[in-house]
Amino acid sequence: MSELTRIPAPDGVAAAAQYSHVVMGTGRFVAIAGQLALDEQGRPVGEDDPAAQARQVVENLRRCPAAAGATFDDVVKLTCFVTDMAHMPAIRAARAEHVSDDRLPAASAVRVAGLVRPEFLLEVEAPPLPKGVGVPPAVVAE
């Protein structure tokens, strides 16, 4: 786990209940693709159900950083792309199952006209900053 410092409300900036305004730390840079509600076989999950899609997206976001030796505690920022802002509570509820209120990452929410396929209601990016340098042992170079 990286050592991240979270500043929920810098001087002169109002505190936000759902995210930290500033997250900083040192570690390995890891880019994670935006995650959609796809199961392990690549099938869409939860058509017309933002809560089911959010749970699948968050599960994917748990698995992807793990492949780089990171956890949700290492996530520095969430960027949520939603087709309707009414889907944000579903994302927050799914996130709350993995991230405690005292470890909230920075966050942005963007309403979009659509995603890569019409059945998707939301997509989330969550880059982590895990501690240390180098490649985790689980990654094998070919």
PDB file of C-alpha atoms in Angstrom:
ATOM      1  CA  MET A   1       0.000   0.000   0.000  1.00  0.00           C
ATOM      2  CA  SER A   2       1.271   3.475  -0.840  1.00  0.00           C
ATOM      3  CA  GLU A   3       1.508   6.285   1.627  1.00  0.00           C
ATOM      4  CA  LEU A   4      -1.036   8.781   0.424  1.00  0.00           C
ATOM      5  CA  THR A   5      -1.899  12.065   2.054  1.00  0.00           C
ATOM      6  CA  ARG A   6      -5.467  13.217   1.617  1.00  0.00           C
ATOM      7  CA  ILE A   7      -6.470  16.843   2.074  1.00  0.00           C
ATOM      8  CA  PRO A   8     -10.267  16.921   2.153  1.00  0.00           C
ATOM      9  CA  ALA A   9     -10.512  20.729   2.296  1.00  0.00           C
ATOM     10  CA  PRO A  10      -7.499  22.914   1.459  1.00  0.00           C
ATOM     11  CA  ASP A  11      -7.584  26.436   2.883  1.00  0.00           C
ATOM     12  CA  GLY A  12     -10.288  28.429   1.147  1.00  0.00           C
ATOM     13  CA  VAL A  13     -11.987  25.389  -0.443  1.00  0.00           C
ATOM     14  CA  ALA A  14     -15.238  23.978   0.918  1.00  0.00           C
ATOM     15  CA  ALA A  15     -15.082  20.367   2.097  1.00  0.00           C
ATOM     16  CA  ALA A  16     -16.881  17.770  -0.021  1.00  0.00           C
ATOM     17  CA  ALA A  17     -18.695  14.836   1.555  1.00  0.00           C
ATOM     18  CA  GLN A  18     -17.944  12.324  -1.220  1.00  0.00           C
ATOM     19  CA  TYR A  19     -14.257  12.933  -2.075  1.00  0.00           C
ATOM     20  CA  SER A  20     -10.955  14.557  -1.091  1.00  0.00           C
ATOM     21  CA  HIS A  21      -9.923  17.670  -2.998  1.00  0.00           C
ATOM     22  CA  VAL A  22      -6.223  16.729  -2.936  1.00  0.00           C
ATOM     23  CA  VAL A  23      -4.484  13.338  -2.807  1.00  0.00           C
ATOM     24  CA  MET A  24      -0.698  13.148  -3.048  1.00  0.00           C
ATOM     25  CA  GLY A  25       1.918  10.498  -2.560  1.00  0.00           C
ATOM     26  CA  THR A  26       4.884   8.649  -3.962  1.00  0.00           C
ATOM     27  CA  GLY A  27       4.977   5.264  -5.639  1.00  0.00           C
ATOM     28  CA  ARG A  28       4.699   3.523  -9.015  1.00  0.00           C
ATOM     29  CA  PHE A  29       2.576   5.067 -11.727  1.00  0.00           C
ATOM     30  CA  VAL A  30      -0.159   2.642 -12.808  1.00  0.00           C
ATOM     31  CA  ALA A  31      -2.665   3.480 -15.542  1.00  0.00           C
ATOM     32  CA  ILE A  32      -5.960   1.598 -15.392  1.00  0.00           C
ATOM     33  CA  ALA A  33      -8.377   1.709 -18.328  1.00  0.00           C
ATOM     34  CA  GLY A  34     -11.859   3.023 -17.659  1.00  0.00           C
ATOM     35  CA  GLN A  35     -13.962   0.094 -16.526  1.00  0.00           C
ATOM     36  CA  LEU A  36     -17.396  -0.814 -17.844  1.00  0.00           C
ATOM     37  CA  ALA A  37     -19.937  -3.287 -16.467  1.00  0.00           C
ATOM     38  CA  LEU A  38     -18.482  -6.364 -18.144  1.00  0.00           C
ATOM     39  CA  ASP A  39     -18.167  -9.740 -16.445  1.00  0.00           C
ATOM     40  CA  GLU A  40     -15.136 -12.051 -16.727  1.00  0.00           C
ATOM     41  CA  GLN A  41     -16.343 -13.323 -20.108  1.00  0.00           C
ATOM     42  CA  GLY A  42     -16.852  -9.808 -21.481  1.00  0.00           C
ATOM     43  CA  ARG A  43     -20.651  -9.914 -21.233  1.00  0.00           C
ATOM     44  CA  PRO A  44     -22.547  -6.767 -20.177  1.00  0.00           C
ATOM     45  CA  VAL A  45     -23.931  -6.820 -16.626  1.00  0.00           C
ATOM     46  CA  GLY A  46     -27.038  -5.001 -15.425  1.00  0.00           C
ATOM     47  CA  GLU A  47     -28.649  -3.564 -18.531  1.00  0.00           C
ATOM     48  CA  ASP A  48     -30.824  -0.609 -17.389  1.00  0.00           C
ATOM     49  CA  ASP A  49     -29.672  -1.208 -13.767  1.00  0.00           C
ATOM     50  CA  PRO A  50     -27.142   1.397 -12.569  1.00  0.00           C
ATOM     51  CA  ALA A  51     -26.629  -0.343  -9.194  1.00  0.00           C
ATOM     52  CA  ALA A  52     -25.722  -3.673 -10.834  1.00  0.00           C
ATOM     53  CA  GLN A  53     -23.442  -1.902 -13.312  1.00  0.00           C
ATOM     54  CA  ALA A  54     -21.756   0.068 -10.522  1.00  0.00           C
ATOM     55  CA  ARG A  55     -21.116  -3.113  -8.505  1.00  0.00           C
ATOM     56  CA  GLN A  56     -19.532  -4.809 -11.540  1.00  0.00           C
ATOM     57  CA  VAL A  57     -17.442  -1.746 -12.399  1.00  0.00           C
ATOM     58  CA  VAL A  58     -16.163  -1.487  -8.824  1.00  0.00           C
ATOM     59  CA  GLU A  59     -15.360  -5.206  -8.804  1.00  0.00           C
ATOM     60  CA  ASN A  60     -13.385  -4.741 -12.030  1.00  0.00           C
ATOM     61  CA  LEU A  61     -11.660  -1.752 -10.442  1.00  0.00           C
ATOM     62  CA  ARG A  62     -10.702  -3.961  -7.498  1.00  0.00           C
ATOM     63  CA  ARG A  63      -9.232  -6.622  -9.783  1.00  0.00           C
ATOM     64  CA  CYS A  64      -7.309  -4.367 -12.180  1.00  0.00           C
ATOM     65  CA  PRO A  65      -5.153  -2.550  -9.598  1.00  0.00           C
ATOM     66  CA  ALA A  66      -4.582  -5.870  -7.815  1.00  0.00           C
ATOM     67  CA  ALA A  67      -2.813  -7.079 -10.956  1.00  0.00           C
ATOM     68  CA  ALA A  68      -0.320  -4.241 -10.384  1.00  0.00           C
ATOM     69  CA  GLY A  69       0.033  -4.937  -6.671  1.00  0.00           C
ATOM     70  CA  ALA A  70      -2.360  -2.151  -5.645  1.00  0.00           C
ATOM     71  CA  THR A  71      -5.598  -1.905  -3.673  1.00  0.00           C
ATOM     72  CA  PHE A  72      -8.446   0.583  -3.419  1.00  0.00           C
ATOM     73  CA  ASP A  73      -6.456   2.292  -0.660  1.00  0.00           C
ATOM     74  CA  ASP A  74      -3.919   3.246  -3.356  1.00  0.00           C
ATOM     75  CA  VAL A  75      -6.465   4.893  -5.693  1.00  0.00           C
ATOM     76  CA  VAL A  76      -5.747   8.606  -5.977  1.00  0.00           C
ATOM     77  CA  LYS A  77      -8.679   9.713  -8.136  1.00  0.00           C
ATOM     78  CA  LEU A  78     -11.993   8.426  -9.446  1.00  0.00           C
ATOM     79  CA  THR A  79     -13.336   9.807 -12.691  1.00  0.00           C
ATOM     80  CA  CYS A  80     -16.935   8.763 -13.226  1.00  0.00           C
ATOM     81  CA  PHE A  81     -18.558   9.056 -16.636  1.00  0.00           C
ATOM     82  CA  VAL A  82     -22.330   8.686 -16.405  1.00  0.00           C
ATOM     83  CA  THR A  83     -25.154   8.988 -18.897  1.00  0.00           C
ATOM     84  CA  ASP A  84     -27.367  10.376 -16.123  1.00  0.00           C
ATOM     85  CA  MET A  85     -26.212  12.060 -12.905  1.00  0.00           C
ATOM     86  CA  ALA A  86     -28.909  10.036 -11.122  1.00  0.00           C
ATOM     87  CA  HIS A  87     -26.497   7.063 -11.394  1.00  0.00           C
ATOM     88  CA  MET A  88     -23.948   8.649  -9.032  1.00  0.00           C
ATOM     89  CA  PRO A  89     -25.544   7.321  -5.799  1.00  0.00           C
ATOM     90  CA  ALA A  90     -25.158   3.777  -7.180  1.00  0.00           C
ATOM     91  CA  ILE A  91     -21.454   4.390  -7.816  1.00  0.00           C
ATOM     92  CA  ARG A  92     -20.998   5.882  -4.351  1.00  0.00           C
ATOM     93  CA  ALA A  93     -22.751   2.908  -2.717  1.00  0.00           C
ATOM     94  CA  ALA A  94     -20.608   0.382  -4.612  1.00  0.00           C
ATOM     95  CA  ARG A  95     -17.450   2.356  -3.813  1.00  0.00           C
ATOM     96  CA  ALA A  96     -18.381   2.519  -0.111  1.00  0.00           C
ATOM     97  CA  GLU A  97     -18.115  -1.286   0.071  1.00  0.00           C
ATOM     98  CA  HIS A  98     -14.367  -0.964  -0.627  1.00  0.00           C
ATOM     99  CA  VAL A  99     -13.301   2.540   0.438  1.00  0.00           C
ATOM    100  CA  SER A 100     -13.803   3.945   3.932  1.00  0.00           C
ATOM    101  CA  ASP A 101     -14.876   7.544   4.399  1.00  0.00           C
ATOM    102  CA  ASP A 102     -11.462   8.456   5.830  1.00  0.00           C
ATOM    103  CA  ARG A 103      -9.652   7.262   2.659  1.00  0.00           C
ATOM    104  CA  LEU A 104     -11.719   8.925  -0.071  1.00  0.00           C
ATOM    105  CA  PRO A 105      -9.832   9.628  -3.291  1.00  0.00           C
ATOM    106  CA  ALA A 106     -10.118  12.806  -5.305  1.00  0.00           C
ATOM    107  CA  ALA A 107     -13.041  12.544  -7.721  1.00  0.00           C
ATOM    108  CA  SER A 108     -14.775  13.999 -10.746  1.00  0.00           C
ATOM    109  CA  ALA A 109     -18.145  13.175 -12.264  1.00  0.00           C
ATOM    110  CA  VAL A 110     -18.872  13.853 -15.915  1.00  0.00           C
ATOM    111  CA  ARG A 111     -22.254  13.463 -17.613  1.00  0.00           C
ATOM    112  CA  VAL A 112     -21.828  12.143 -21.134  1.00  0.00           C
ATOM    113  CA  ALA A 113     -24.231  11.722 -24.029  1.00  0.00           C
ATOM    114  CA  GLY A 114     -23.289   8.052 -24.321  1.00  0.00           C
ATOM    115  CA  LEU A 115     -20.584   5.479 -23.794  1.00  0.00           C
ATOM    116  CA  VAL A 116     -18.996   2.960 -26.162  1.00  0.00           C
ATOM    117  CA  ARG A 117     -22.212   0.873 -26.302  1.00  0.00           C
ATOM    118  CA  PRO A 118     -25.762   2.000 -25.512  1.00  0.00           C
ATOM    119  CA  GLU A 119     -26.340  -0.572 -22.728  1.00  0.00           C
ATOM    120  CA  PHE A 120     -23.598   0.981 -20.594  1.00  0.00           C
ATOM    121  CA  LEU A 121     -24.767   3.615 -18.134  1.00  0.00           C
ATOM    122  CA  LEU A 122     -21.445   4.361 -16.461  1.00  0.00           C
ATOM    123  CA  GLU A 123     -17.690   4.010 -16.764  1.00  0.00           C
ATOM    124  CA  VAL A 124     -15.139   4.690 -14.031  1.00  0.00           C
ATOM    125  CA  GLU A 125     -11.399   5.327 -14.086  1.00  0.00           C
ATOM    126  CA  ALA A 126      -9.456   4.772 -10.845  1.00  0.00           C
ATOM    127  CA  PRO A 127      -5.668   5.080 -11.175  1.00  0.00           C
ATOM    128  CA  PRO A 128      -3.757   3.836  -8.132  1.00  0.00           C
ATOM    129  CA  LEU A 129      -0.362   4.933  -6.856  1.00  0.00           C
ATOM    130  CA  PRO A 130       1.051   1.824  -5.159  1.00  0.00           C
ATOM    131  CA  LYS A 131       4.133   2.072  -2.985  1.00  0.00           C
ATOM    132  CA  GLY A 132       7.482   0.946  -4.265  1.00  0.00           C
ATOM    133  CA  VAL A 133       9.159   0.671  -7.603  1.00  0.00           C
ATOM    134  CA  GLY A 134       9.433  -1.981 -10.243  1.00  0.00           C
ATOM    135  CA  VAL A 135       7.028  -4.582 -11.513  1.00  0.00           C
ATOM    136  CA  PRO A 136       5.026  -6.730  -9.076  1.00  0.00           C
ATOM    137  CA  PRO A 137       5.974 -10.426  -9.060  1.00  0.00           C
ATOM    138  CA  ALA A 138       2.612 -11.430 -10.566  1.00  0.00           C
ATOM    139  CA  VAL A 139       3.509  -9.657 -13.822  1.00  0.00           C
ATOM    140  CA  VAL A 140       5.540 -11.814 -16.181  1.00  0.00           C
ATOM    141  CA  ALA A 141       7.388 -10.243 -19.104  1.00  0.00           C
ATOM    142  CA  GLU A 142       7.045 -12.094 -22.378  1.00  0.00           C
TER     143      GLU A 142
END
